[in-house]
Amino acid sequence: LNFRNYISEIYAIISLNMHAMDYEDSFVKIAGLIGGEEYVKVSRALLNTEDVTDEEIASATGLKINIVRKVLYDLFGKALITGIRVKDEKKGWFVYRWRAKQDHVDNFIENQKKKILDRLHKRLEHEDSTEFYHCGNHDCPRVKFDTAVELFFKCPNCKGPLNMVDNSRVKEALRYKIDQITTDIINTKANAAANKEAEEAAKEEEEAEEKVAKAKKGGSSKPSKAKAPASSKKAAAAAPKPKKKK
């Protein structure tokens, strides 16, 4: 039973370590994990040229046009790229121009985590509630108790005796992956909330600084009261004062 390897391969698709590759963009990395080398070539072409056609991608990558279209439709279905329909002025017909949605990579990863987490929970529930029997031959399948009874506890493939399976290791592997993915989801949400809070605080600080700068600028531009010239002050002092009436 290679279920541990199976779930490890699944989780590799949505592992947070995918961003650790210094030489590759996360968009290219996730594309490669989805479909391999062909997806890597197409995703690189999408990043190199914005709003690119399938024919331009085929020319840049050396891939056949039908393979390029297959990759594009798959990435579009996963909401990792967007396409706009425009008219080709030279040829006279409409074509699609494609653009990578790099800001959607994190959302795609989180959605994959939630889907796989749901599958793992269902599989764990199935393992907990079912009694399995197996002959010990790796090429033969496990069977449920009811099926084993109908077969008189003989393997349907090799006819060897069926014995009850201890699936505690499988359940342990399932619980480990469930805990791992759940922790990743919680940490990602916490980091996103912290980043959002930091961005809002930085924005508020920037707005406050702008208000202070405007206030200072407005204060320096207020018109000052005009001072009387010194000559007029002397003339006023020299002028005779009116005599008081007796």
mmCIF file of C-alpha atoms in Angstrom:
data_model
loop_
_atom_site.group_PDB
_atom_site.id
_atom_site.type_symbol
_atom_site.label_atom_id
_atom_site.label_comp_id
_atom_site.label_asym_id
_atom_site.label_seq_id
_atom_site.Cartn_x
_atom_site.Cartn_y
_atom_site.Cartn_z
ATOM 1 C CA LEU A 1 0.000 0.000 0.000
ATOM 2 C CA ASN A 2 1.662 3.196 -1.212
ATOM 3 C CA PHE A 3 -0.900 5.665 0.103
ATOM 4 C CA ARG A 4 1.767 7.575 2.063
ATOM 5 C CA ASN A 5 3.665 8.199 -1.182
ATOM 6 C CA TYR A 6 0.415 9.090 -2.915
ATOM 7 C CA ILE A 7 -0.547 11.845 -0.501
ATOM 8 C CA SER A 8 3.053 13.102 -0.389
ATOM 9 C CA GLU A 9 3.019 13.565 -4.155
ATOM 10 C CA ILE A 10 -0.335 15.341 -3.964
ATOM 11 C CA TYR A 11 0.864 17.716 -1.280
ATOM 12 C CA ALA A 12 3.977 18.576 -3.287
ATOM 13 C CA ILE A 13 1.674 20.431 -5.681
ATOM 14 C CA ILE A 14 0.533 22.859 -3.001
ATOM 15 C CA SER A 15 3.622 22.900 -0.775
ATOM 16 C CA LEU A 16 4.642 26.336 0.467
ATOM 17 C CA ASN A 17 8.247 25.476 -0.364
ATOM 18 C CA MET A 18 7.461 25.978 -4.043
ATOM 19 C CA HIS A 19 8.409 29.643 -3.647
ATOM 20 C CA ALA A 20 11.946 28.746 -2.566
ATOM 21 C CA MET A 21 13.321 28.453 -6.111
ATOM 22 C CA ASP A 22 15.410 31.572 -6.607
ATOM 23 C CA TYR A 23 15.727 31.153 -10.358
ATOM 24 C CA GLU A 24 12.026 30.810 -11.092
ATOM 25 C CA ASP A 25 8.894 32.883 -10.651
ATOM 26 C CA SER A 26 6.179 31.301 -8.503
ATOM 27 C CA PHE A 27 3.795 31.409 -11.481
ATOM 28 C CA VAL A 28 6.231 29.331 -13.551
ATOM 29 C CA LYS A 29 6.853 26.979 -10.633
ATOM 30 C CA ILE A 30 3.164 26.220 -10.054
ATOM 31 C CA ALA A 31 2.617 25.770 -13.793
ATOM 32 C CA GLY A 32 5.450 23.243 -13.887
ATOM 33 C CA LEU A 33 3.990 21.345 -10.945
ATOM 34 C CA ILE A 34 0.637 21.198 -12.729
ATOM 35 C CA GLY A 35 1.833 19.947 -16.107
ATOM 36 C CA GLY A 36 5.575 19.631 -16.419
ATOM 37 C CA GLU A 37 8.057 21.079 -18.913
ATOM 38 C CA GLU A 38 5.489 22.128 -21.532
ATOM 39 C CA TYR A 39 3.659 24.206 -18.922
ATOM 40 C CA VAL A 40 6.955 25.762 -17.818
ATOM 41 C CA LYS A 41 7.762 26.876 -21.378
ATOM 42 C CA VAL A 42 4.308 28.372 -21.928
ATOM 43 C CA SER A 43 4.283 30.151 -18.553
ATOM 44 C CA ARG A 44 7.702 31.683 -19.224
ATOM 45 C CA ALA A 45 6.485 32.940 -22.595
ATOM 46 C CA LEU A 46 3.453 34.492 -20.870
ATOM 47 C CA LEU A 47 5.724 36.366 -18.474
ATOM 48 C CA ASN A 48 8.154 37.463 -21.175
ATOM 49 C CA THR A 49 5.458 39.006 -23.371
ATOM 50 C CA GLU A 50 2.226 40.514 -22.085
ATOM 51 C CA ASP A 51 -0.985 39.901 -24.060
ATOM 52 C CA VAL A 52 0.591 37.226 -26.269
ATOM 53 C CA THR A 53 -1.219 34.984 -28.769
ATOM 54 C CA ASP A 54 -1.018 31.197 -28.927
ATOM 55 C CA GLU A 55 0.867 31.432 -32.239
ATOM 56 C CA GLU A 56 3.442 33.771 -30.693
ATOM 57 C CA ILE A 57 3.886 31.388 -27.770
ATOM 58 C CA ALA A 58 4.308 28.442 -30.155
ATOM 59 C CA SER A 59 6.937 30.385 -32.099
ATOM 60 C CA ALA A 60 8.816 31.395 -28.933
ATOM 61 C CA THR A 61 8.757 27.957 -27.299
ATOM 62 C CA GLY A 62 8.992 25.620 -30.280
ATOM 63 C CA LEU A 63 5.901 23.750 -29.072
ATOM 64 C CA LYS A 64 3.127 22.641 -31.416
ATOM 65 C CA ILE A 65 0.153 24.980 -31.542
ATOM 66 C CA ASN A 66 -2.289 22.324 -30.288
ATOM 67 C CA ILE A 67 -0.103 21.682 -27.215
ATOM 68 C CA VAL A 68 0.142 25.410 -26.507
ATOM 69 C CA ARG A 69 -3.642 25.756 -26.724
ATOM 70 C CA LYS A 70 -4.160 22.762 -24.422
ATOM 71 C CA VAL A 71 -1.866 24.331 -21.798
ATOM 72 C CA LEU A 72 -3.507 27.741 -22.145
ATOM 73 C CA TYR A 73 -7.025 26.341 -21.752
ATOM 74 C CA ASP A 74 -5.957 24.392 -18.668
ATOM 75 C CA LEU A 75 -4.315 27.419 -17.031
ATOM 76 C CA PHE A 76 -7.339 29.527 -17.957
ATOM 77 C CA GLY A 77 -9.652 26.949 -16.364
ATOM 78 C CA LYS A 78 -7.600 27.184 -13.160
ATOM 79 C CA ALA A 79 -7.903 31.015 -13.224
ATOM 80 C CA LEU A 80 -4.118 31.442 -13.523
ATOM 81 C CA ILE A 81 -4.288 33.373 -16.805
ATOM 82 C CA THR A 82 -6.772 35.646 -18.506
ATOM 83 C CA GLY A 83 -7.615 36.005 -22.196
ATOM 84 C CA ILE A 84 -9.049 38.872 -24.201
ATOM 85 C CA ARG A 85 -10.591 38.508 -27.663
ATOM 86 C CA VAL A 86 -9.271 41.094 -30.121
ATOM 87 C CA LYS A 87 -9.343 41.498 -33.869
ATOM 88 C CA ASP A 88 -6.112 40.885 -35.748
ATOM 89 C CA GLU A 89 -5.891 43.829 -38.138
ATOM 90 C CA LYS A 90 -3.490 42.034 -40.490
ATOM 91 C CA LYS A 91 -5.353 38.742 -40.773
ATOM 92 C CA GLY A 92 -8.857 40.127 -40.343
ATOM 93 C CA TRP A 93 -10.107 37.604 -37.788
ATOM 94 C CA PHE A 94 -10.369 37.506 -34.010
ATOM 95 C CA VAL A 95 -7.622 36.045 -31.824
ATOM 96 C CA TYR A 96 -7.120 35.621 -28.097
ATOM 97 C CA ARG A 97 -4.332 37.403 -26.290
ATOM 98 C CA TRP A 98 -3.258 35.811 -23.032
ATOM 99 C CA ARG A 99 -1.845 37.314 -19.861
ATOM 100 C CA ALA A 100 -0.537 35.687 -16.656
ATOM 101 C CA LYS A 101 -2.423 36.421 -13.430
ATOM 102 C CA GLN A 102 0.516 36.251 -11.050
ATOM 103 C CA ASP A 103 -1.509 37.725 -8.204
ATOM 104 C CA HIS A 104 -3.834 34.694 -8.362
ATOM 105 C CA VAL A 105 -1.121 32.108 -7.678
ATOM 106 C CA ASP A 106 -1.521 32.316 -3.887
ATOM 107 C CA ASN A 107 -5.308 31.972 -4.163
ATOM 108 C CA PHE A 108 -4.863 28.931 -6.399
ATOM 109 C CA ILE A 109 -2.525 27.315 -3.865
ATOM 110 C CA GLU A 110 -4.925 27.954 -0.987
ATOM 111 C CA ASN A 111 -7.876 26.546 -2.938
ATOM 112 C CA GLN A 112 -5.871 23.417 -3.758
ATOM 113 C CA LYS A 113 -5.011 23.008 -0.088
ATOM 114 C CA LYS A 114 -8.676 23.183 0.894
ATOM 115 C CA LYS A 115 -9.711 20.670 -1.789
ATOM 116 C CA ILE A 116 -7.004 18.197 -0.803
ATOM 117 C CA LEU A 117 -7.747 18.711 2.886
ATOM 118 C CA ASP A 118 -11.363 17.770 2.219
ATOM 119 C CA ARG A 119 -10.271 14.645 0.303
ATOM 120 C CA LEU A 120 -7.918 13.618 3.104
ATOM 121 C CA HIS A 121 -10.660 14.016 5.725
ATOM 122 C CA LYS A 122 -12.982 11.816 3.671
ATOM 123 C CA ARG A 123 -10.267 9.211 3.181
ATOM 124 C CA LEU A 124 -9.491 9.175 6.915
ATOM 125 C CA GLU A 125 -13.170 8.739 7.700
ATOM 126 C CA HIS A 126 -13.293 5.838 5.231
ATOM 127 C CA GLU A 127 -10.224 4.196 6.795
ATOM 128 C CA ASP A 128 -11.672 4.600 10.286
ATOM 129 C CA SER A 129 -15.061 3.142 9.429
ATOM 130 C CA THR A 130 -13.977 0.238 7.190
ATOM 131 C CA GLU A 131 -12.379 -3.111 7.976
ATOM 132 C CA PHE A 132 -10.006 -4.191 5.210
ATOM 133 C CA TYR A 133 -8.555 -7.567 4.280
ATOM 134 C CA HIS A 134 -5.484 -8.290 2.175
ATOM 135 C CA CYS A 135 -3.418 -11.246 1.023
ATOM 136 C CA GLY A 136 -0.056 -9.555 1.485
ATOM 137 C CA ASN A 137 0.705 -9.382 -2.243
ATOM 138 C CA HIS A 138 1.437 -5.775 -3.289
ATOM 139 C CA ASP A 139 -0.100 -6.372 -6.715
ATOM 140 C CA CYS A 140 -3.459 -7.324 -5.205
ATOM 141 C CA PRO A 141 -6.081 -4.888 -3.865
ATOM 142 C CA ARG A 142 -7.494 -4.599 -0.372
ATOM 143 C CA VAL A 143 -11.092 -5.739 0.034
ATOM 144 C CA LYS A 144 -13.761 -4.843 2.560
ATOM 145 C CA PHE A 145 -15.028 -7.286 5.125
ATOM 146 C CA ASP A 146 -18.302 -7.988 3.290
ATOM 147 C CA THR A 147 -16.402 -8.749 0.089
ATOM 148 C CA ALA A 148 -13.926 -10.949 1.962
ATOM 149 C CA VAL A 149 -16.817 -12.983 3.384
ATOM 150 C CA GLU A 150 -18.304 -13.476 -0.089
ATOM 151 C CA LEU A 151 -14.890 -14.638 -1.346
ATOM 152 C CA PHE A 152 -14.461 -17.012 1.626
ATOM 153 C CA PHE A 153 -11.429 -14.922 2.600
ATOM 154 C CA LYS A 154 -9.527 -15.778 -0.566
ATOM 155 C CA CYS A 155 -7.885 -13.079 -2.685
ATOM 156 C CA PRO A 156 -9.795 -12.493 -5.934
ATOM 157 C CA ASN A 157 -6.491 -12.172 -7.824
ATOM 158 C CA CYS A 158 -3.981 -14.669 -6.453
ATOM 159 C CA LYS A 159 -6.389 -16.822 -4.412
ATOM 160 C CA GLY A 160 -4.154 -16.409 -1.360
ATOM 161 C CA PRO A 161 -5.713 -16.204 2.135
ATOM 162 C CA LEU A 162 -7.090 -12.810 3.135
ATOM 163 C CA ASN A 163 -6.103 -11.445 6.525
ATOM 164 C CA MET A 164 -7.341 -8.356 8.324
ATOM 165 C CA VAL A 165 -5.229 -5.286 7.536
ATOM 166 C CA ASP A 166 -3.754 -3.063 10.219
ATOM 167 C CA ASN A 167 -4.288 0.332 8.593
ATOM 168 C CA SER A 168 -3.009 2.332 11.572
ATOM 169 C CA ARG A 169 0.034 3.533 9.575
ATOM 170 C CA VAL A 170 -2.202 4.764 6.752
ATOM 171 C CA LYS A 171 -4.393 6.649 9.219
ATOM 172 C CA GLU A 172 -1.284 8.071 10.897
ATOM 173 C CA ALA A 173 -0.030 9.355 7.532
ATOM 174 C CA LEU A 174 -3.431 10.876 6.785
ATOM 175 C CA ARG A 175 -3.594 12.662 10.139
ATOM 176 C CA TYR A 176 -0.040 13.961 9.669
ATOM 177 C CA LYS A 177 -0.882 15.486 6.287
ATOM 178 C CA ILE A 178 -4.167 16.895 7.581
ATOM 179 C CA ASP A 179 -2.346 18.602 10.472
ATOM 180 C CA GLN A 180 0.382 19.872 8.120
ATOM 181 C CA ILE A 181 -2.024 21.413 5.614
ATOM 182 C CA THR A 182 -4.280 22.838 8.347
ATOM 183 C CA THR A 183 -1.263 24.508 9.985
ATOM 184 C CA ASP A 184 -0.170 25.953 6.635
ATOM 185 C CA ILE A 185 -3.643 27.396 6.015
ATOM 186 C CA ILE A 186 -3.766 28.974 9.485
ATOM 187 C CA ASN A 187 -0.265 30.441 9.130
ATOM 188 C CA THR A 188 -1.029 31.791 5.656
ATOM 189 C CA LYS A 189 -4.173 33.526 6.921
ATOM 190 C CA ALA A 190 -2.291 34.978 9.892
ATOM 191 C CA ASN A 191 0.508 36.262 7.652
ATOM 192 C CA ALA A 192 -1.994 37.751 5.205
ATOM 193 C CA ALA A 193 -3.815 39.516 8.049
ATOM 194 C CA ALA A 194 -0.531 40.833 9.475
ATOM 195 C CA ASN A 195 0.589 42.081 6.062
ATOM 196 C CA LYS A 196 -2.756 43.779 5.489
ATOM 197 C CA GLU A 197 -2.592 45.442 8.900
ATOM 198 C CA ALA A 198 0.961 46.628 8.213
ATOM 199 C CA GLU A 199 -0.070 48.025 4.819
ATOM 200 C CA GLU A 200 -3.028 49.868 6.365
ATOM 201 C CA ALA A 201 -0.818 51.292 9.117
ATOM 202 C CA ALA A 202 1.756 52.437 6.544
ATOM 203 C CA LYS A 203 -1.016 54.020 4.464
ATOM 204 C CA GLU A 204 -2.435 55.862 7.481
ATOM 205 C CA GLU A 205 1.046 57.102 8.403
ATOM 206 C CA GLU A 206 1.617 58.300 4.852
ATOM 207 C CA GLU A 207 -1.741 60.102 4.819
ATOM 208 C CA ALA A 208 -0.945 61.746 8.177
ATOM 209 C CA GLU A 209 2.421 62.942 6.857
ATOM 210 C CA GLU A 210 0.722 64.367 3.762
ATOM 211 C CA LYS A 211 -1.780 66.266 5.944
ATOM 212 C CA VAL A 212 1.041 67.698 8.069
ATOM 213 C CA ALA A 213 2.955 68.739 4.942
ATOM 214 C CA LYS A 214 -0.151 70.431 3.495
ATOM 215 C CA ALA A 215 -0.824 72.221 6.781
ATOM 216 C CA LYS A 216 2.732 73.542 6.894
ATOM 217 C CA LYS A 217 2.539 74.627 3.281
ATOM 218 C CA GLY A 218 -0.790 76.366 3.886
ATOM 219 C CA GLY A 219 0.552 78.192 6.970
ATOM 220 C CA SER A 220 3.577 79.564 5.133
ATOM 221 C CA SER A 221 1.428 80.854 2.276
ATOM 222 C CA LYS A 222 -0.886 83.008 4.459
ATOM 223 C CA PRO A 223 -0.645 86.718 3.489
ATOM 224 C CA SER A 224 1.143 88.829 6.162
ATOM 225 C CA LYS A 225 -0.149 92.229 7.312
ATOM 226 C CA ALA A 226 1.457 95.055 5.355
ATOM 227 C CA LYS A 227 3.784 97.168 7.484
ATOM 228 C CA ALA A 228 3.665 100.953 7.122
ATOM 229 C CA PRO A 229 6.814 102.424 5.601
ATOM 230 C CA ALA A 230 9.247 104.091 8.029
ATOM 231 C CA SER A 231 8.917 107.460 6.253
ATOM 232 C CA SER A 232 5.166 107.584 6.838
ATOM 233 C CA LYS A 233 5.685 106.796 10.548
ATOM 234 C CA LYS A 234 8.102 109.782 10.880
ATOM 235 C CA ALA A 235 5.675 112.086 9.062
ATOM 236 C CA ALA A 236 2.878 111.090 11.401
ATOM 237 C CA ALA A 237 5.060 111.827 14.432
ATOM 238 C CA ALA A 238 6.064 115.257 13.091
ATOM 239 C CA ALA A 239 2.507 116.370 12.344
ATOM 240 C CA PRO A 240 1.141 119.031 14.849
ATOM 241 C CA LYS A 241 -1.282 117.682 17.402
ATOM 242 C CA PRO A 242 -4.717 119.397 17.475
ATOM 243 C CA LYS A 243 -5.163 121.877 20.374
ATOM 244 C CA LYS A 244 -7.703 121.061 23.062
ATOM 245 C CA LYS A 245 -10.662 123.431 23.335
ATOM 246 C CA LYS A 246 -10.961 125.271 26.613
#
